[in-house]
Amino acid sequence: MKKVGLLLISLAFVQCAAPSLNEKEVEDFVVSHYTEKVGYEEAVEGFKADIGKDFTMMHTLWGESRPFPIENVKGEWFYEDSVTVEVFDIYINGGTAVVMGSDSYWIDGVRTGKSRFNGTVIKEDGKLVWKRYAYASQNQRAMDMVWPSVEGEGSLDAYNDMRYAMVNLRNSDGMAISDSLVEVYPDWASAHLGQLHYYILANDEENLRATLAVAQSKLEGASLAEKTLISAYNPDLTRAERRDVLAKALSFAGDDPMLKFWYTWTLDGNDEKIAVLESGLARFPENSVLNNMIAYVHMDNDNFEAAQQHLNVYMRIHPDEPNAYDSMGDLLVKMGDTEGAKEMYNKAAEMHPDFAEVSAAKAAKL
């Protein structure tokens, strides 16, 4: 029945005089479409040339098929070092081919994304092009997160921006967003996360206790994941007790990368840490904090090559995060590259005030 469905899709695009296709030319086109689309701006024109008139596409996890806005294609989309593709099946009916396969994206030997696709290829104006395309990203199936328990225009975006600032150690940014969320949503406990994060890292116990008390007074309506995560900021917890609390939080939101990061921080053995972080990276291979954390574990194991791979991913995908460069500086110090480390530290110091003092101090010591 699936073959029949694909055949019907294909027949919709076959014209009476459509030239017949052969499997090799179709496979060559598909492989080149992926493998040649790297190198930022160098990939743009080739990508556009592979797209047919009235091309539509659909992410199978998100719903509707829609026209593809080819005018929006940007060089920054093509940041990977390489792309590999595996063609599973090609079904040809006259001038239409239906292709099924899988594509993987790589940076410095680390796979940062993988998806499966089903597309229709035809010959248009004498060359092969994609006419229809559906895909699903393997890592985007993870939905078990600490979601906000409030709804409002922009609330989810602001919440995610706060968390992103927190895990990338732009602590003042996380605090500022947290302050604004508390103002807009005064009864929402998780709005205080950025404040709690700021105070616990600053060892400001007085403000941490006061903020925690306020947040815990607003737990009505919060999810179990939210409640448990907030309780993990209790300054009276021992390392082992905090580990137990975060393990409980992961039972409610097992895909959440911020939880995996904090939980890993409480573990003692490097093998355990790597296992937790790799499980997170399997879902979110481009995540900043997971790549950064596993790089430090590899550094601790003197596996500098693996550490550098993950920090290269961090810097490539998150080029505006000063922590990526500060972390690379730490690695280069361990590798004996003093000048390279200074360059990284100074770059981080120039990028954000939260890094101006600490990263500059590291550079000055070298």
PDB file of C-alpha atoms in Angstrom, residues 78-273:
ATOM      1  CA  PHE A  78      25.358  25.679   5.762  1.00  0.00           C
ATOM      2  CA  TYR A  79      27.757  25.781   8.713  1.00  0.00           C
ATOM      3  CA  GLU A  80      28.661  22.087   8.841  1.00  0.00           C
ATOM      4  CA  ASP A  81      32.020  20.655   7.733  1.00  0.00           C
ATOM      5  CA  SER A  82      30.402  17.842   5.807  1.00  0.00           C
ATOM      6  CA  VAL A  83      27.117  16.102   5.071  1.00  0.00           C
ATOM      7  CA  THR A  84      26.665  12.416   4.350  1.00  0.00           C
ATOM      8  CA  VAL A  85      23.637  10.757   2.821  1.00  0.00           C
ATOM      9  CA  GLU A  86      22.323   7.225   2.551  1.00  0.00           C
ATOM     10  CA  VAL A  87      19.756   6.516  -0.153  1.00  0.00           C
ATOM     11  CA  PHE A  88      17.390   3.757   0.942  1.00  0.00           C
ATOM     12  CA  ASP A  89      15.153   3.462  -2.090  1.00  0.00           C
ATOM     13  CA  ILE A  90      14.449   5.085  -5.457  1.00  0.00           C
ATOM     14  CA  TYR A  91      11.151   4.424  -7.203  1.00  0.00           C
ATOM     15  CA  ILE A  92      10.890   5.724 -10.782  1.00  0.00           C
ATOM     16  CA  ASN A  93       7.778   6.115 -12.863  1.00  0.00           C
ATOM     17  CA  GLY A  94       8.583   7.770 -16.175  1.00  0.00           C
ATOM     18  CA  GLY A  95       9.819  11.280 -15.461  1.00  0.00           C
ATOM     19  CA  THR A  96       9.269  11.204 -11.709  1.00  0.00           C
ATOM     20  CA  ALA A  97      11.401   9.607  -8.990  1.00  0.00           C
ATOM     21  CA  VAL A  98      10.452   9.123  -5.357  1.00  0.00           C
ATOM     22  CA  VAL A  99      13.529   8.944  -3.126  1.00  0.00           C
ATOM     23  CA  MET A 100      13.775   7.801   0.489  1.00  0.00           C
ATOM     24  CA  GLY A 101      16.911   8.195   2.567  1.00  0.00           C
ATOM     25  CA  SER A 102      18.777   9.622   5.528  1.00  0.00           C
ATOM     26  CA  ASP A 103      21.165  12.575   5.868  1.00  0.00           C
ATOM     27  CA  SER A 104      23.698  13.324   8.621  1.00  0.00           C
ATOM     28  CA  TYR A 105      25.491  16.588   9.415  1.00  0.00           C
ATOM     29  CA  TRP A 106      29.010  16.775  10.846  1.00  0.00           C
ATOM     30  CA  ILE A 107      31.363  19.272  12.494  1.00  0.00           C
ATOM     31  CA  ASP A 108      34.920  18.182  13.242  1.00  0.00           C
ATOM     32  CA  GLY A 109      33.936  14.524  13.208  1.00  0.00           C
ATOM     33  CA  VAL A 110      30.931  14.982  15.514  1.00  0.00           C
ATOM     34  CA  ARG A 111      27.499  14.275  14.075  1.00  0.00           C
ATOM     35  CA  THR A 112      25.345  17.279  14.975  1.00  0.00           C
ATOM     36  CA  GLY A 113      22.134  16.274  13.220  1.00  0.00           C
ATOM     37  CA  LYS A 114      20.374  13.460  11.416  1.00  0.00           C
ATOM     38  CA  SER A 115      17.072  13.244   9.581  1.00  0.00           C
ATOM     39  CA  ARG A 116      15.123  10.897   7.329  1.00  0.00           C
ATOM     40  CA  PHE A 117      13.530  12.158   4.154  1.00  0.00           C
ATOM     41  CA  ASN A 118      11.123  11.246   1.366  1.00  0.00           C
ATOM     42  CA  GLY A 119      11.258  13.451  -1.703  1.00  0.00           C
ATOM     43  CA  THR A 120      10.084  13.693  -5.305  1.00  0.00           C
ATOM     44  CA  VAL A 121      12.617  14.455  -8.042  1.00  0.00           C
ATOM     45  CA  ILE A 122      11.748  15.489 -11.599  1.00  0.00           C
ATOM     46  CA  LYS A 123      13.556  16.951 -14.585  1.00  0.00           C
ATOM     47  CA  GLU A 124      12.710  20.613 -15.097  1.00  0.00           C
ATOM     48  CA  ASP A 125      14.257  22.852 -17.783  1.00  0.00           C
ATOM     49  CA  GLY A 126      16.664  20.070 -18.618  1.00  0.00           C
ATOM     50  CA  LYS A 127      17.991  19.410 -15.096  1.00  0.00           C
ATOM     51  CA  LEU A 128      16.979  17.397 -12.044  1.00  0.00           C
ATOM     52  CA  VAL A 129      15.312  19.262  -9.181  1.00  0.00           C
ATOM     53  CA  TRP A 130      13.407  18.544  -5.997  1.00  0.00           C
ATOM     54  CA  LYS A 131       9.656  19.044  -6.415  1.00  0.00           C
ATOM     55  CA  ARG A 132       8.307  17.800  -3.092  1.00  0.00           C
ATOM     56  CA  TYR A 133      10.182  17.011   0.129  1.00  0.00           C
ATOM     57  CA  ALA A 134       9.183  15.665   3.551  1.00  0.00           C
ATOM     58  CA  TYR A 135      11.570  15.029   6.449  1.00  0.00           C
ATOM     59  CA  ALA A 136      11.822  14.411  10.175  1.00  0.00           C
ATOM     60  CA  SER A 137      14.806  15.354  12.334  1.00  0.00           C
ATOM     61  CA  GLN A 138      15.841  12.502  14.594  1.00  0.00           C
ATOM     62  CA  ASN A 139      16.912  14.768  17.459  1.00  0.00           C
ATOM     63  CA  GLN A 140      13.672  16.772  17.421  1.00  0.00           C
ATOM     64  CA  ARG A 141      11.619  13.945  18.836  1.00  0.00           C
ATOM     65  CA  ALA A 142      12.625  14.926  22.370  1.00  0.00           C
ATOM     66  CA  MET A 143       9.722  16.690  24.078  1.00  0.00           C
ATOM     67  CA  ASP A 144      10.086  15.712  27.746  1.00  0.00           C
ATOM     68  CA  MET A 145      11.216  19.088  29.101  1.00  0.00           C
ATOM     69  CA  VAL A 146      10.690  21.482  31.987  1.00  0.00           C
ATOM     70  CA  TRP A 147       8.001  23.443  30.172  1.00  0.00           C
ATOM     71  CA  PRO A 148       6.715  26.737  31.593  1.00  0.00           C
ATOM     72  CA  SER A 149       3.375  26.497  33.390  1.00  0.00           C
ATOM     73  CA  VAL A 150       2.147  29.860  32.112  1.00  0.00           C
ATOM     74  CA  GLU A 151       0.869  30.925  28.732  1.00  0.00           C
ATOM     75  CA  GLY A 152       1.230  34.333  27.190  1.00  0.00           C
ATOM     76  CA  GLU A 153       2.555  35.999  24.097  1.00  0.00           C
ATOM     77  CA  GLY A 154       6.332  35.659  24.082  1.00  0.00           C
ATOM     78  CA  SER A 155       6.461  33.795  27.406  1.00  0.00           C
ATOM     79  CA  LEU A 156       7.997  30.609  25.998  1.00  0.00           C
ATOM     80  CA  ASP A 157      10.580  32.524  23.964  1.00  0.00           C
ATOM     81  CA  ALA A 158      11.592  34.627  26.960  1.00  0.00           C
ATOM     82  CA  TYR A 159      11.746  31.531  29.191  1.00  0.00           C
ATOM     83  CA  ASN A 160      13.982  29.750  26.684  1.00  0.00           C
ATOM     84  CA  ASP A 161      16.178  32.841  26.295  1.00  0.00           C
ATOM     85  CA  MET A 162      16.592  32.949  30.074  1.00  0.00           C
ATOM     86  CA  ARG A 163      17.592  29.306  30.267  1.00  0.00           C
ATOM     87  CA  TYR A 164      19.952  29.677  27.303  1.00  0.00           C
ATOM     88  CA  ALA A 165      21.692  32.599  29.010  1.00  0.00           C
ATOM     89  CA  MET A 166      21.920  30.625  32.259  1.00  0.00           C
ATOM     90  CA  VAL A 167      23.593  27.537  30.817  1.00  0.00           C
ATOM     91  CA  ASN A 168      26.010  29.639  28.767  1.00  0.00           C
ATOM     92  CA  LEU A 169      26.990  31.562  31.916  1.00  0.00           C
ATOM     93  CA  ARG A 170      25.738  34.933  30.721  1.00  0.00           C
ATOM     94  CA  ASN A 171      24.427  35.203  34.235  1.00  0.00           C
ATOM     95  CA  SER A 172      23.533  38.901  34.164  1.00  0.00           C
ATOM     96  CA  ASP A 173      21.448  38.320  31.035  1.00  0.00           C
ATOM     97  CA  GLY A 174      19.650  35.433  32.695  1.00  0.00           C
ATOM     98  CA  MET A 175      18.995  37.640  35.714  1.00  0.00           C
ATOM     99  CA  ALA A 176      17.654  40.497  33.582  1.00  0.00           C
ATOM    100  CA  ILE A 177      15.264  38.228  31.688  1.00  0.00           C
ATOM    101  CA  SER A 178      14.208  36.636  34.960  1.00  0.00           C
ATOM    102  CA  ASP A 179      13.464  40.050  36.450  1.00  0.00           C
ATOM    103  CA  SER A 180      11.283  40.944  33.463  1.00  0.00           C
ATOM    104  CA  LEU A 181       9.412  37.625  33.630  1.00  0.00           C
ATOM    105  CA  VAL A 182       8.707  38.117  37.336  1.00  0.00           C
ATOM    106  CA  GLU A 183       7.267  41.529  36.544  1.00  0.00           C
ATOM    107  CA  VAL A 184       5.008  40.226  33.755  1.00  0.00           C
ATOM    108  CA  TYR A 185       4.067  36.952  35.510  1.00  0.00           C
ATOM    109  CA  PRO A 186       4.203  37.741  39.254  1.00  0.00           C
ATOM    110  CA  ASP A 187       2.627  34.418  40.263  1.00  0.00           C
ATOM    111  CA  TRP A 188       4.902  32.164  38.183  1.00  0.00           C
ATOM    112  CA  ALA A 189       7.550  30.363  40.249  1.00  0.00           C
ATOM    113  CA  SER A 190       9.855  29.473  37.340  1.00  0.00           C
ATOM    114  CA  ALA A 191      10.178  33.129  36.397  1.00  0.00           C
ATOM    115  CA  HIS A 192      12.690  33.259  39.269  1.00  0.00           C
ATOM    116  CA  LEU A 193      15.054  30.644  37.770  1.00  0.00           C
ATOM    117  CA  GLY A 194      17.455  33.199  36.338  1.00  0.00           C
ATOM    118  CA  GLN A 195      17.651  34.955  39.704  1.00  0.00           C
ATOM    119  CA  LEU A 196      18.246  31.677  41.558  1.00  0.00           C
ATOM    120  CA  HIS A 197      20.945  30.718  39.072  1.00  0.00           C
ATOM    121  CA  TYR A 198      22.675  34.079  39.439  1.00  0.00           C
ATOM    122  CA  TYR A 199      22.736  33.970  43.239  1.00  0.00           C
ATOM    123  CA  ILE A 200      23.840  30.353  43.583  1.00  0.00           C
ATOM    124  CA  LEU A 201      26.796  30.890  41.238  1.00  0.00           C
ATOM    125  CA  ALA A 202      27.694  34.158  42.976  1.00  0.00           C
ATOM    126  CA  ASN A 203      27.623  32.376  46.371  1.00  0.00           C
ATOM    127  CA  ASP A 204      25.131  35.035  47.499  1.00  0.00           C
ATOM    128  CA  GLU A 205      23.367  32.895  50.102  1.00  0.00           C
ATOM    129  CA  GLU A 206      21.266  35.686  51.568  1.00  0.00           C
ATOM    130  CA  ASN A 207      19.616  36.633  48.271  1.00  0.00           C
ATOM    131  CA  LEU A 208      19.444  32.983  47.216  1.00  0.00           C
ATOM    132  CA  ARG A 209      17.438  32.044  50.313  1.00  0.00           C
ATOM    133  CA  ALA A 210      15.137  35.035  49.956  1.00  0.00           C
ATOM    134  CA  THR A 211      14.467  34.383  46.254  1.00  0.00           C
ATOM    135  CA  LEU A 212      13.945  30.671  46.808  1.00  0.00           C
ATOM    136  CA  ALA A 213      11.355  31.430  49.490  1.00  0.00           C
ATOM    137  CA  VAL A 214       9.493  33.733  47.118  1.00  0.00           C
ATOM    138  CA  ALA A 215       9.592  31.192  44.288  1.00  0.00           C
ATOM    139  CA  GLN A 216       8.380  28.368  46.529  1.00  0.00           C
ATOM    140  CA  SER A 217       5.457  30.508  47.655  1.00  0.00           C
ATOM    141  CA  LYS A 218       4.221  30.476  44.043  1.00  0.00           C
ATOM    142  CA  LEU A 219       4.300  26.729  43.320  1.00  0.00           C
ATOM    143  CA  GLU A 220       0.539  26.331  42.965  1.00  0.00           C
ATOM    144  CA  GLY A 221      -0.127  25.334  39.372  1.00  0.00           C
ATOM    145  CA  ALA A 222       3.535  24.540  38.677  1.00  0.00           C
ATOM    146  CA  SER A 223       4.448  21.200  37.121  1.00  0.00           C
ATOM    147  CA  LEU A 224       6.293  18.570  39.146  1.00  0.00           C
ATOM    148  CA  ALA A 225       9.349  19.188  36.975  1.00  0.00           C
ATOM    149  CA  GLU A 226       9.263  22.911  37.796  1.00  0.00           C
ATOM    150  CA  LYS A 227       8.748  22.304  41.506  1.00  0.00           C
ATOM    151  CA  THR A 228      11.591  19.814  41.723  1.00  0.00           C
ATOM    152  CA  LEU A 229      14.040  21.924  39.720  1.00  0.00           C
ATOM    153  CA  ILE A 230      13.367  24.963  41.911  1.00  0.00           C
ATOM    154  CA  SER A 231      13.920  22.903  45.067  1.00  0.00           C
ATOM    155  CA  ALA A 232      17.385  21.934  43.770  1.00  0.00           C
ATOM    156  CA  TYR A 233      18.548  25.516  44.442  1.00  0.00           C
ATOM    157  CA  ASN A 234      18.213  25.020  48.202  1.00  0.00           C
ATOM    158  CA  PRO A 235      21.620  26.068  49.615  1.00  0.00           C
ATOM    159  CA  ASP A 236      21.281  23.606  52.504  1.00  0.00           C
ATOM    160  CA  LEU A 237      21.481  20.595  50.185  1.00  0.00           C
ATOM    161  CA  THR A 238      24.636  18.523  50.145  1.00  0.00           C
ATOM    162  CA  ARG A 239      26.063  17.493  46.788  1.00  0.00           C
ATOM    163  CA  ALA A 240      24.557  14.015  47.175  1.00  0.00           C
ATOM    164  CA  GLU A 241      21.173  15.425  48.204  1.00  0.00           C
ATOM    165  CA  ARG A 242      21.152  17.790  45.225  1.00  0.00           C
ATOM    166  CA  ARG A 243      21.979  14.834  42.975  1.00  0.00           C
ATOM    167  CA  ASP A 244      18.940  12.977  44.298  1.00  0.00           C
ATOM    168  CA  VAL A 245      16.683  15.997  43.727  1.00  0.00           C
ATOM    169  CA  LEU A 246      17.923  16.448  40.154  1.00  0.00           C
ATOM    170  CA  ALA A 247      17.529  12.740  39.448  1.00  0.00           C
ATOM    171  CA  LYS A 248      13.920  13.101  40.526  1.00  0.00           C
ATOM    172  CA  ALA A 249      13.514  16.121  38.255  1.00  0.00           C
ATOM    173  CA  LEU A 250      14.876  14.087  35.344  1.00  0.00           C
ATOM    174  CA  SER A 251      12.208  11.485  35.990  1.00  0.00           C
ATOM    175  CA  PHE A 252       9.664  14.193  35.123  1.00  0.00           C
ATOM    176  CA  ALA A 253      11.615  15.820  32.275  1.00  0.00           C
ATOM    177  CA  GLY A 254      14.161  13.310  31.082  1.00  0.00           C
ATOM    178  CA  ASP A 255      15.053  15.076  27.819  1.00  0.00           C
ATOM    179  CA  ASP A 256      15.801  18.459  29.334  1.00  0.00           C
ATOM    180  CA  PRO A 257      19.442  19.381  28.605  1.00  0.00           C
ATOM    181  CA  MET A 258      19.705  21.893  31.449  1.00  0.00           C
ATOM    182  CA  LEU A 259      18.654  19.224  33.929  1.00  0.00           C
ATOM    183  CA  LYS A 260      21.150  16.766  32.456  1.00  0.00           C
ATOM    184  CA  PHE A 261      23.878  19.373  32.819  1.00  0.00           C
ATOM    185  CA  TRP A 262      23.124  20.120  36.478  1.00  0.00           C
ATOM    186  CA  TYR A 263      22.717  16.440  37.290  1.00  0.00           C
ATOM    187  CA  THR A 264      26.058  15.618  35.664  1.00  0.00           C
ATOM    188  CA  TRP A 265      27.700  18.329  37.745  1.00  0.00           C
ATOM    189  CA  THR A 266      26.690  16.412  40.906  1.00  0.00           C
ATOM    190  CA  LEU A 267      28.147  13.078  39.752  1.00  0.00           C
ATOM    191  CA  ASP A 268      31.572  11.869  40.864  1.00  0.00           C
ATOM    192  CA  GLY A 269      32.745   9.421  38.203  1.00  0.00           C
ATOM    193  CA  ASN A 270      33.715  10.550  34.722  1.00  0.00           C
ATOM    194  CA  ASP A 271      32.284   7.424  33.118  1.00  0.00           C
ATOM    195  CA  GLU A 272      28.908   8.220  34.656  1.00  0.00           C
ATOM    196  CA  LYS A 273      29.144  11.823  33.530  1.00  0.00           C
TER     197      LYS A 273
END
